[in-house]
Short mmCIF file of N, CA, C and O in Angstrom, two decimals:
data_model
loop_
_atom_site.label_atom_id
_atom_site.label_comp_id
_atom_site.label_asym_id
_atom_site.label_seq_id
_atom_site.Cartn_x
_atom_site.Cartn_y
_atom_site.Cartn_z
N UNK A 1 -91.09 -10.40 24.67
CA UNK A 1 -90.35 -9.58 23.73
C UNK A 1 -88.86 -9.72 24.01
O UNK A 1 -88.41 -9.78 25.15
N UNK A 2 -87.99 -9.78 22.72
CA UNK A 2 -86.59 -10.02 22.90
C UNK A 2 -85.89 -8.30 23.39
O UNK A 2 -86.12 -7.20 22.90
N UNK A 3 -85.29 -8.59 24.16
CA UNK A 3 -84.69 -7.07 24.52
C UNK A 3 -82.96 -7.31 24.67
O UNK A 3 -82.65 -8.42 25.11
N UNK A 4 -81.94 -6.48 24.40
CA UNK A 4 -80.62 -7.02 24.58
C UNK A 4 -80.18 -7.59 26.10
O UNK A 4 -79.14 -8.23 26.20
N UNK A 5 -80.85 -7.37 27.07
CA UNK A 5 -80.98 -7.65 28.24
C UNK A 5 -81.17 -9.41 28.51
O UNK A 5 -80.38 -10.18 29.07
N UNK A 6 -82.31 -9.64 27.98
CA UNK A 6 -83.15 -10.87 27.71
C UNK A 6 -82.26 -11.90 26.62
O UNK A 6 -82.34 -13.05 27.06
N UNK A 7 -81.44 -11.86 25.35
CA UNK A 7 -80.90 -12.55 24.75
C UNK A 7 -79.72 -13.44 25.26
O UNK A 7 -78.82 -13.06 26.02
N UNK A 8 -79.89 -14.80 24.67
CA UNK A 8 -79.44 -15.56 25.07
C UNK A 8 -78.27 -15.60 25.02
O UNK A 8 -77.84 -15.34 23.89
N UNK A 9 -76.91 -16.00 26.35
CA UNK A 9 -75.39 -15.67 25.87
C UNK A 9 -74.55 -16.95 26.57
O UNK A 9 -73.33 -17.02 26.74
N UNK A 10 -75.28 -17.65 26.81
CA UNK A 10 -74.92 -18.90 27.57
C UNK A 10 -75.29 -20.21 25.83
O UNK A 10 -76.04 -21.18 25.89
N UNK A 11 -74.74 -19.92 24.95
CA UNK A 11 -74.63 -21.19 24.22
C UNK A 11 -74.21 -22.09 23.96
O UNK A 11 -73.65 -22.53 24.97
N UNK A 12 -74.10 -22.64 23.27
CA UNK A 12 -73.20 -24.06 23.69
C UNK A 12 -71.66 -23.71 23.31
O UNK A 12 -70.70 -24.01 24.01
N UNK A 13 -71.61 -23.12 22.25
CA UNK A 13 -70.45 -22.45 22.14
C UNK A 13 -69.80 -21.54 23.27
O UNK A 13 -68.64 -21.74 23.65
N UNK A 14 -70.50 -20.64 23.74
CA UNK A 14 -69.95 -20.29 24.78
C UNK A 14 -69.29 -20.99 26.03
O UNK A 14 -68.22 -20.71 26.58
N UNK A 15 -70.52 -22.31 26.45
CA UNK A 15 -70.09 -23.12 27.20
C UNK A 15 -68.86 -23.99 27.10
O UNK A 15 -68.20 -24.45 28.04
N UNK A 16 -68.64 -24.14 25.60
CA UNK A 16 -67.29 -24.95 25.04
C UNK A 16 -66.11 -24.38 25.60
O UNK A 16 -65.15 -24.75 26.27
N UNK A 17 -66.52 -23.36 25.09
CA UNK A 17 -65.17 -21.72 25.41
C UNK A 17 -65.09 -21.82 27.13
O UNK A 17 -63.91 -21.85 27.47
N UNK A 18 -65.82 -21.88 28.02
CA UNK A 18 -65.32 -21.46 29.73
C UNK A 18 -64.85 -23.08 29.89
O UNK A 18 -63.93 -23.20 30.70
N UNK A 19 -65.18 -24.02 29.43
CA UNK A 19 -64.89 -25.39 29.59
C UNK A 19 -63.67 -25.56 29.25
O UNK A 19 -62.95 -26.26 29.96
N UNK A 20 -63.02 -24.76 27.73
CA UNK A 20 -62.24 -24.78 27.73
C UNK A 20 -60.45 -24.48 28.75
O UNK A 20 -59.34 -25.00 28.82
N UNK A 21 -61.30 -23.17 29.43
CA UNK A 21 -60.44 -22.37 30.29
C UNK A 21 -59.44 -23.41 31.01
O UNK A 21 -58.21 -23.42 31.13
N UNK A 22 -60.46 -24.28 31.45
CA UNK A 22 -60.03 -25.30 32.43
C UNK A 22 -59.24 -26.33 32.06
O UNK A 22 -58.27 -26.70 32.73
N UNK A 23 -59.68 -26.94 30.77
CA UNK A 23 -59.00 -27.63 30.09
C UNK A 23 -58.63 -27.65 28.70
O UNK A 23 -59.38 -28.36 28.04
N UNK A 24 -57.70 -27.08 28.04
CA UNK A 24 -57.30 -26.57 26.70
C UNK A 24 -57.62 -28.34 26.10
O UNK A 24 -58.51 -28.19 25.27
N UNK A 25 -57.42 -29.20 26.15
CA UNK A 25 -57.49 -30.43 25.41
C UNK A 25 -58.94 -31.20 25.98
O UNK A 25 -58.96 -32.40 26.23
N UNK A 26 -59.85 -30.51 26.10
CA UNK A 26 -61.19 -30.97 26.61
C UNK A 26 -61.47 -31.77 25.02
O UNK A 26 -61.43 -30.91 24.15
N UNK A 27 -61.72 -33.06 24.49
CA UNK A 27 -62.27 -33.38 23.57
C UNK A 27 -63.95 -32.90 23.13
O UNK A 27 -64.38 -32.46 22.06
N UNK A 28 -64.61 -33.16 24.33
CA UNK A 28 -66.37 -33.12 24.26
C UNK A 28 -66.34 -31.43 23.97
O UNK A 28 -66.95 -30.84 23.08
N UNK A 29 -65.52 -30.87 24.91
CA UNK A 29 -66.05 -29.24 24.55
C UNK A 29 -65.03 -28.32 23.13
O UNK A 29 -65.20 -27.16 22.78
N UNK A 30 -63.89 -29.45 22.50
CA UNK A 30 -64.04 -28.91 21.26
C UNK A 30 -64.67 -29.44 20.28
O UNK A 30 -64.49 -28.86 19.21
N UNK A 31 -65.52 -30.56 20.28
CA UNK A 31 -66.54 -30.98 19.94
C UNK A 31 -67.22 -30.32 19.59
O UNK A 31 -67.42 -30.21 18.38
N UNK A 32 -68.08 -29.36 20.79
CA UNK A 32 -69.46 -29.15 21.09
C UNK A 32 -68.81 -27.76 20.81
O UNK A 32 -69.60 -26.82 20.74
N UNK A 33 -67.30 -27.45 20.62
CA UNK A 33 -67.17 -26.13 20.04
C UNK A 33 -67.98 -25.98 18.42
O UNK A 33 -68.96 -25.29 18.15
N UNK A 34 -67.09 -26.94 17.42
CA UNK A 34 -66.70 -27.35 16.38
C UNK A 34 -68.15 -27.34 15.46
O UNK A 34 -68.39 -26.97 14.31
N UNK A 35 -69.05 -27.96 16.62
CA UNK A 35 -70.45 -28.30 16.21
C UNK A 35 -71.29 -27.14 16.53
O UNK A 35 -72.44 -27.21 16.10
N UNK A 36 -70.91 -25.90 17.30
CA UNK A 36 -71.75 -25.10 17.51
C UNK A 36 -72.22 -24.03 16.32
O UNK A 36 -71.57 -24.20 15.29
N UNK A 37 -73.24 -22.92 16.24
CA UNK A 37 -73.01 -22.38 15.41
C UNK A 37 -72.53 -20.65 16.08
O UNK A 37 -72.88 -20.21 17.18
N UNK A 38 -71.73 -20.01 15.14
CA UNK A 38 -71.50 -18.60 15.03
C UNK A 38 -71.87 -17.22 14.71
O UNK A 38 -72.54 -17.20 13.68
N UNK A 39 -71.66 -16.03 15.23
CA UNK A 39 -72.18 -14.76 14.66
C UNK A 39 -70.79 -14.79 13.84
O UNK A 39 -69.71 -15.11 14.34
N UNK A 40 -70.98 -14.41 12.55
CA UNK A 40 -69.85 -13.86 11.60
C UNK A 40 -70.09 -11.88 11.23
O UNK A 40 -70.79 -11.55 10.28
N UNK A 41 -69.60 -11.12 11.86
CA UNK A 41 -70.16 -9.82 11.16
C UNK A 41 -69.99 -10.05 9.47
O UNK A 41 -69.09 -10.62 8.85
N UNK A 42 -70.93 -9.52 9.09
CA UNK A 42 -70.86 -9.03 7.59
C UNK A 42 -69.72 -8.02 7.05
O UNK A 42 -70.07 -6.97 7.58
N UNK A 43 -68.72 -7.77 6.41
CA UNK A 43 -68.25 -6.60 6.40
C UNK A 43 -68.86 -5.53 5.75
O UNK A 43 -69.48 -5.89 4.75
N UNK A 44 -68.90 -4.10 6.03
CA UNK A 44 -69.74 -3.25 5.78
C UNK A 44 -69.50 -3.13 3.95
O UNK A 44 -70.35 -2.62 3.21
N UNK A 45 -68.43 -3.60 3.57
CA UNK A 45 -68.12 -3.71 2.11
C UNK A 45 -68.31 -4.75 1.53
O UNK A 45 -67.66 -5.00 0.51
N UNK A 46 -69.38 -5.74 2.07
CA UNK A 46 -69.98 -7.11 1.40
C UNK A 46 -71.14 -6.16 0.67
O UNK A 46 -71.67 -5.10 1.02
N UNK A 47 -71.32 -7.12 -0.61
CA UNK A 47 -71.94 -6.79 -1.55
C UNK A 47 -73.37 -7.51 -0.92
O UNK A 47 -73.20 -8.54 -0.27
N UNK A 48 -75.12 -6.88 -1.11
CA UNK A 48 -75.83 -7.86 -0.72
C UNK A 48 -75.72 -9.23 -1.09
O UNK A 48 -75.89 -10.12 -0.25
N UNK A 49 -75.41 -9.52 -2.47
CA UNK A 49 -75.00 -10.92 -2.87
C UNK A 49 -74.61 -11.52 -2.16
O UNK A 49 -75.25 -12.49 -1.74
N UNK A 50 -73.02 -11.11 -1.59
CA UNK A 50 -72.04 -11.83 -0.72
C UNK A 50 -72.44 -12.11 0.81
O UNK A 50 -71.99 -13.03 1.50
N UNK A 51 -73.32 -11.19 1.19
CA UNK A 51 -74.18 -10.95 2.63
C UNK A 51 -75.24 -12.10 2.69
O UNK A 51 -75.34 -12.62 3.80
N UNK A 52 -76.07 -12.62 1.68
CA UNK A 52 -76.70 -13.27 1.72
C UNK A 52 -77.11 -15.07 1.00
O UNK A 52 -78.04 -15.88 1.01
N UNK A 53 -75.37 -14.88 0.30
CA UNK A 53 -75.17 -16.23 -0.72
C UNK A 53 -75.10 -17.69 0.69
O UNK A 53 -74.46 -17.64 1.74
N UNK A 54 -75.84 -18.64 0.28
CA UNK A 54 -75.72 -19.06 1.52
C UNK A 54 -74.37 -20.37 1.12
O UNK A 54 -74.23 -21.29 1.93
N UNK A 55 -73.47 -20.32 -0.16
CA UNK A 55 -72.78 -20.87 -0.37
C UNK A 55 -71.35 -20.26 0.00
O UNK A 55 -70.39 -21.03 -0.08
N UNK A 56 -71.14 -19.08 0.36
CA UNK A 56 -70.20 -18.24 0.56
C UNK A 56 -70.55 -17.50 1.70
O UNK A 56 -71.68 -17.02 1.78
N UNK A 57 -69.12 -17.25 3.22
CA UNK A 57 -68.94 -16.37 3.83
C UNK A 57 -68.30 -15.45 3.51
O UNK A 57 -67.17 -15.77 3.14
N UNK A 58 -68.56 -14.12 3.45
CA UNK A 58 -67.69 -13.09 3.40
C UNK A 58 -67.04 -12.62 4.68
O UNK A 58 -67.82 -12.14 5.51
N UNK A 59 -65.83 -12.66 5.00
CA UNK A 59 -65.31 -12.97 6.26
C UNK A 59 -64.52 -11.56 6.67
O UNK A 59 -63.71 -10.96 5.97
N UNK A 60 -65.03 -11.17 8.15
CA UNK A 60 -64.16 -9.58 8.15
C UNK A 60 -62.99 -9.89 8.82
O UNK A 60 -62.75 -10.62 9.78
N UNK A 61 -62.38 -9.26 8.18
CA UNK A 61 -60.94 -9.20 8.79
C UNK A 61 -60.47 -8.27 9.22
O UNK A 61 -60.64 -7.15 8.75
N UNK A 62 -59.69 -8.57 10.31
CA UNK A 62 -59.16 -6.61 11.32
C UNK A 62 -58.07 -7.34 11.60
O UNK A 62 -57.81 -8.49 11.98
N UNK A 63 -57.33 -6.02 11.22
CA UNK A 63 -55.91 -6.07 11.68
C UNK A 63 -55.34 -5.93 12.78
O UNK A 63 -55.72 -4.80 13.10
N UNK A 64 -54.54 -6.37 13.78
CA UNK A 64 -54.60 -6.78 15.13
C UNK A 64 -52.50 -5.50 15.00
O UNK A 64 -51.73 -5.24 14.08
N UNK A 65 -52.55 -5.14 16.64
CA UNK A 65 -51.53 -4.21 16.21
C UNK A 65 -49.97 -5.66 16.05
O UNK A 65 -50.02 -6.78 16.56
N UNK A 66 -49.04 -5.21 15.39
CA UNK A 66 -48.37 -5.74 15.00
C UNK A 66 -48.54 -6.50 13.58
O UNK A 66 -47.73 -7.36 13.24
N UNK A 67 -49.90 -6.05 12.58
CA UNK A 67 -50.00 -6.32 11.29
C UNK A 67 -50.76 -7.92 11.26
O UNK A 67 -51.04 -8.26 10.11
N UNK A 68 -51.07 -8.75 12.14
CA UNK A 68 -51.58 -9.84 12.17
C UNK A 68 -52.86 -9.82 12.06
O UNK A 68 -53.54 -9.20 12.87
N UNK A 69 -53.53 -10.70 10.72
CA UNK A 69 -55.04 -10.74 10.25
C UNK A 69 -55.36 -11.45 11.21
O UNK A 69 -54.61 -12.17 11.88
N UNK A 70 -57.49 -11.15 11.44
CA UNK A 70 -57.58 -11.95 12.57
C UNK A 70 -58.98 -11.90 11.82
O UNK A 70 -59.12 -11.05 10.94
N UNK A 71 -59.94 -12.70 12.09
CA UNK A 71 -61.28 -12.69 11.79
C UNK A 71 -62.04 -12.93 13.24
O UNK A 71 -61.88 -13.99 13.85
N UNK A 72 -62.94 -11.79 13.80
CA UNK A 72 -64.02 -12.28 14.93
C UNK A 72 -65.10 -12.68 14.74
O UNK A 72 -65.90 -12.09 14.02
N UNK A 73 -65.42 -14.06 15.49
CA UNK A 73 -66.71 -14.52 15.38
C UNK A 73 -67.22 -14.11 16.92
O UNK A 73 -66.52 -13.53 17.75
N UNK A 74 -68.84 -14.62 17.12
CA UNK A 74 -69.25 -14.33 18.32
C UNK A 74 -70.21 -14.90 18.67
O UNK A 74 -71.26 -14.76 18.04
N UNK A 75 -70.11 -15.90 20.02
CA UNK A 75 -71.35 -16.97 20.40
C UNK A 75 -72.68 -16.70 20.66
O UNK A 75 -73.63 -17.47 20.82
N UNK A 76 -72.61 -14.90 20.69
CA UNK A 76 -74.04 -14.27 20.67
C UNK A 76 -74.31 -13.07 20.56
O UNK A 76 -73.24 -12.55 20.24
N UNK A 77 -75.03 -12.34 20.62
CA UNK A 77 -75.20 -10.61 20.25
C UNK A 77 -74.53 -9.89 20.91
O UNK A 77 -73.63 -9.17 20.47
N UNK A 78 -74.88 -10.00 22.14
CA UNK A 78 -74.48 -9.62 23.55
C UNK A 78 -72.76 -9.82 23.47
O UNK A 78 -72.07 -8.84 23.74
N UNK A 79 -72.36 -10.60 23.24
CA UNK A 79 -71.07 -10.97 22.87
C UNK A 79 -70.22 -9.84 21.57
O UNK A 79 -69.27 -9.07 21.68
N UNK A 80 -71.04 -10.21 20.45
CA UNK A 80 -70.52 -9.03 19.85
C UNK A 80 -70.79 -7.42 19.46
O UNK A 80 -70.24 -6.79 18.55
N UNK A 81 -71.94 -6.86 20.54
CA UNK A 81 -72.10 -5.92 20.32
C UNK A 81 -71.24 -5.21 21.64
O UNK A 81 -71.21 -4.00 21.86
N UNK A 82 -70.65 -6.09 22.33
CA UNK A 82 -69.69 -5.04 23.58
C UNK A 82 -68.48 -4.87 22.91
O UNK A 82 -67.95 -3.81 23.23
N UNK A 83 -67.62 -5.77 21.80
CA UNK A 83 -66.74 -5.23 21.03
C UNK A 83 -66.89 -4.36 19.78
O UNK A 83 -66.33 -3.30 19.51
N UNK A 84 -68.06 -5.30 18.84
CA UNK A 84 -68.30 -4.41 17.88
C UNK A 84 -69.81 -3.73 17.69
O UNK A 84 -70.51 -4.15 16.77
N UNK A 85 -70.36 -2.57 18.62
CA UNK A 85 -71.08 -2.27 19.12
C UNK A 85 -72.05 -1.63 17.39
O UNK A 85 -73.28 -1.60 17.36
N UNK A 86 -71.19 -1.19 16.17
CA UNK A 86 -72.21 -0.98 15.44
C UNK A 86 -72.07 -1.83 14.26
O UNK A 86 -72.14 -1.32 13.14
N UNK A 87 -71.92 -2.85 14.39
CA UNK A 87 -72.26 -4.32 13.42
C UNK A 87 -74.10 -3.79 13.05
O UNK A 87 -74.95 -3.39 13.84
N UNK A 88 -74.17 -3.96 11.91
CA UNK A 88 -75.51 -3.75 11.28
C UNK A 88 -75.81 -5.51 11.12
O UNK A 88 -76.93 -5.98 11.35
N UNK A 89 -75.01 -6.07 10.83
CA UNK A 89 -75.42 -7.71 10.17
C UNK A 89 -74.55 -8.65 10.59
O UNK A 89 -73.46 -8.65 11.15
N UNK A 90 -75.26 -9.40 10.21
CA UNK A 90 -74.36 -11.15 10.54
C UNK A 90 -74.79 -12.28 9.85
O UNK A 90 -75.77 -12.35 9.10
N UNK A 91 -73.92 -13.25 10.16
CA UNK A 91 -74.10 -14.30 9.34
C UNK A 91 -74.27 -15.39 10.71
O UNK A 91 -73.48 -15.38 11.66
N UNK A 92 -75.43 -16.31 10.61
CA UNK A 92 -74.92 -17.09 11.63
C UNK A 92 -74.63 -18.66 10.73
O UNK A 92 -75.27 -19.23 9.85
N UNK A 93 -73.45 -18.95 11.38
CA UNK A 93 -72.83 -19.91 10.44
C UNK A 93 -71.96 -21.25 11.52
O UNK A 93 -71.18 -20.97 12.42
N UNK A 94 -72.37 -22.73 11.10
CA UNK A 94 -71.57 -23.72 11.89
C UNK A 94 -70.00 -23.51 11.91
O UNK A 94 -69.39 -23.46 10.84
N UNK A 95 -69.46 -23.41 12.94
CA UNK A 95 -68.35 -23.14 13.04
C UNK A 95 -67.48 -23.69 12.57
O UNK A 95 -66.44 -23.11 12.25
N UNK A 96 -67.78 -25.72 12.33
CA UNK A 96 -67.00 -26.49 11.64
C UNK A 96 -67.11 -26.49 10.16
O UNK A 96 -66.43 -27.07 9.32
N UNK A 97 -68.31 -25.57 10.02
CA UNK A 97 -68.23 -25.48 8.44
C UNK A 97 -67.39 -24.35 8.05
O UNK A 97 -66.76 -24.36 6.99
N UNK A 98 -67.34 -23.23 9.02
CA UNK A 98 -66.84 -22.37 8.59
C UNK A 98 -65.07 -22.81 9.01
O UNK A 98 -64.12 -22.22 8.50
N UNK A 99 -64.97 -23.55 9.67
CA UNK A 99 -63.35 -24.18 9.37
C UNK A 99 -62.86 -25.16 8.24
O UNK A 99 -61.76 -25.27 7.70
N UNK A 100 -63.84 -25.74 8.08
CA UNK A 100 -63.92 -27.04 7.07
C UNK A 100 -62.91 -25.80 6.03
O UNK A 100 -61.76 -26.01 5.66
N UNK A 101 -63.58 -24.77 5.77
CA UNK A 101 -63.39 -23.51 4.59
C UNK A 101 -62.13 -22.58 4.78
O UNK A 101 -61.90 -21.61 4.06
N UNK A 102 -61.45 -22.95 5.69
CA UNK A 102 -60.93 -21.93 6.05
C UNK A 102 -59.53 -21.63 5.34
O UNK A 102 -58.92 -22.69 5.21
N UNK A 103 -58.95 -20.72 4.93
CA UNK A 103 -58.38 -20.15 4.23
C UNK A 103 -57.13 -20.73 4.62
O UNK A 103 -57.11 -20.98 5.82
N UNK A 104 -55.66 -21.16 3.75
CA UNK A 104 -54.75 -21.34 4.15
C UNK A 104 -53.48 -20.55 4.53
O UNK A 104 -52.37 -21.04 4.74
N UNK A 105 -53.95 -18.82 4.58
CA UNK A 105 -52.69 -18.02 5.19
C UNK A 105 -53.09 -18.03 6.25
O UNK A 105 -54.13 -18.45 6.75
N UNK A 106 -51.75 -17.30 6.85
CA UNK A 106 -51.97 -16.92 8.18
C UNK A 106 -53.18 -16.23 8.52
O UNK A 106 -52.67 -15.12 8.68
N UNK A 107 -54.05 -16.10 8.69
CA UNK A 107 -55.33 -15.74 8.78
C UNK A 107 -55.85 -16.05 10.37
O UNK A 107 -56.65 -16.94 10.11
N UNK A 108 -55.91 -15.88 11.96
CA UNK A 108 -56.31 -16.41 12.69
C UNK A 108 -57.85 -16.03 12.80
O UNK A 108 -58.34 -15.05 12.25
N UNK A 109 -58.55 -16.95 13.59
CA UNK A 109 -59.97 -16.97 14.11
C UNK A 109 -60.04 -16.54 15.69
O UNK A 109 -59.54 -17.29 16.53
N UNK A 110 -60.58 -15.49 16.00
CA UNK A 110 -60.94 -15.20 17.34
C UNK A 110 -62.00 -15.36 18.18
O UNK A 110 -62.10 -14.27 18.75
N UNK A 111 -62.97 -16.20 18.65
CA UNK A 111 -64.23 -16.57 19.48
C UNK A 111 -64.19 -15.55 20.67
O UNK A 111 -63.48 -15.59 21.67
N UNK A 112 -65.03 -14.74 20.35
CA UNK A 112 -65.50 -13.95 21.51
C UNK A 112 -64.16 -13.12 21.75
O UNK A 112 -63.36 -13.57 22.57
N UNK A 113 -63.87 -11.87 21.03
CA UNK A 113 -62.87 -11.31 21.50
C UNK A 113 -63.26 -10.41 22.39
O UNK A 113 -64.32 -9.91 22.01
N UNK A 114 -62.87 -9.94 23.46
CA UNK A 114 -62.83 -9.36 24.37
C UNK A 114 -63.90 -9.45 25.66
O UNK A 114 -64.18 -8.58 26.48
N UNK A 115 -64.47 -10.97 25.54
CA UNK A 115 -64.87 -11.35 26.54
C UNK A 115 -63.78 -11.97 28.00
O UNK A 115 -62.55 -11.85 28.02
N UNK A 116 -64.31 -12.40 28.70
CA UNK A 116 -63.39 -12.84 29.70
C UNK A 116 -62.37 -14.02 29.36
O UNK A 116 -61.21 -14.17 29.75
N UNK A 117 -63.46 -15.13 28.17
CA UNK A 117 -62.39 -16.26 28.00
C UNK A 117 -62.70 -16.34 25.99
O UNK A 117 -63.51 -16.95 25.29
N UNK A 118 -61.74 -15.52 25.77
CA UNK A 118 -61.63 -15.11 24.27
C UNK A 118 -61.39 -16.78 23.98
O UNK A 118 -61.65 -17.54 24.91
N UNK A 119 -60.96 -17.28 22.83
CA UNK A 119 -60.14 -18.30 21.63
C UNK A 119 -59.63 -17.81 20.45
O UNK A 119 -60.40 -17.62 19.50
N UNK A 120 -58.28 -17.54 20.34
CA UNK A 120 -57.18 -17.11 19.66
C UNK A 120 -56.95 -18.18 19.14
O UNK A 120 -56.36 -18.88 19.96
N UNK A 121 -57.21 -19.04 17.59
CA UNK A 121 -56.32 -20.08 16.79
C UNK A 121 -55.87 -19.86 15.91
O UNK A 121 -56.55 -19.03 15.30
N UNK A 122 -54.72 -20.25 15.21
CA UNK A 122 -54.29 -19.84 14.47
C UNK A 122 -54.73 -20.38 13.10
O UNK A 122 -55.65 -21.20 13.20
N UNK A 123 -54.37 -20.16 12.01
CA UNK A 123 -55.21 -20.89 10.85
C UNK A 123 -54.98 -22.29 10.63
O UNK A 123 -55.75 -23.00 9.99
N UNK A 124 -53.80 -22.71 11.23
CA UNK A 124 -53.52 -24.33 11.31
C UNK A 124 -54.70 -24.86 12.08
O UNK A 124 -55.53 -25.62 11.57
N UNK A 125 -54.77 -24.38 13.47
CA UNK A 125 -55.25 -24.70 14.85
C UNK A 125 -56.68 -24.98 14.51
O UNK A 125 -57.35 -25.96 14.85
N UNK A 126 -57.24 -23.44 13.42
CA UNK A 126 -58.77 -23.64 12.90
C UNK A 126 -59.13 -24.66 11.84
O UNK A 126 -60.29 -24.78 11.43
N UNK A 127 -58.46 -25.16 11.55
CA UNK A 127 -58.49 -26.42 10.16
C UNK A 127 -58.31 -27.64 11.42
O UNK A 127 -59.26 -28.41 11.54
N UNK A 128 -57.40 -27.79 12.15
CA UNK A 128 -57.24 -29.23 12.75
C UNK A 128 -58.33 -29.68 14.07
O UNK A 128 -58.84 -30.78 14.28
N UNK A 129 -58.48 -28.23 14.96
CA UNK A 129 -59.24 -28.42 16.23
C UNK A 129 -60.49 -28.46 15.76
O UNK A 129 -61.33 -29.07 16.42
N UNK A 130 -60.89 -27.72 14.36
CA UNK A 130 -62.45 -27.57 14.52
C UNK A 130 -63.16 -27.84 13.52
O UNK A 130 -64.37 -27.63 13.51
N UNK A 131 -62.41 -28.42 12.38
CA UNK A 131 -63.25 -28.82 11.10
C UNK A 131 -63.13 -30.22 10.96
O UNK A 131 -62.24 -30.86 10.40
N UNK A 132 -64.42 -30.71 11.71
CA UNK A 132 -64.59 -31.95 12.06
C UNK A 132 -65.36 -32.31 11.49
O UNK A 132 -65.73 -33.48 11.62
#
């Protein structure tokens, strides 16, 4: 039986992310970032349509202090239920697809926020490092 204890938090994505720590220009582990897949929360104001279109992410956005949009993704449950502890839903989605898409404002992407080794890019950074 799956228990939050028991779920898996060592993914490859994750592994990309501590690989990274060490080396910000690791090719293989933004690779194996790029190629991994993501938790996207749903926002609680996605329509079921938008929650479940598998041609469209509905992407949440939180405002970070100093007015800067940020969108969090998360390499696993466990991951995003210690920041966003009452997420009802998710999307799990390839990360390079979801950059391939990614919006051209300032808009940044956050991997694992408030774990030990977060990824802060900016919306340039998410179009060039990871939509491969």
């Amino acid at each position: 039986m799956e228990t939050p204890e028991n779920r898996r938090t060592d993914t490859p994505a994750r592994q990309a992310l501590d690989a990274l720590v060490d080396n910000h220009e690791d090719i293989a582990a933004l690779n194996m970032l790029a190629g991994s897949e993501v938790l996207v929360p749903v926002p609680d104001d996605a329509s079921e349509e938008d929650a479940t279109d598998p041609g469209t992410v509905a992407l949440p956005v939180l405002e970070q202090p100093g007015g800067e949009a940020m969108v969090p993704v998360f390499t696993s449950e466990p991951a995003m239920a210690a920041l966003l502890p009452f997420i009802g839903r998710y999307r799990l989605v390839p990360l390079g697809a979801l950059a391939a898409q990614w919006p051209a404002d300032e808009l940044s992407l956050t991997i694992d926020a408030g774990s030990p080794h977060p990824l802060t890019l900016t919306s340039e950074g998410v179009r060039t490092l990871l939509a491969r």
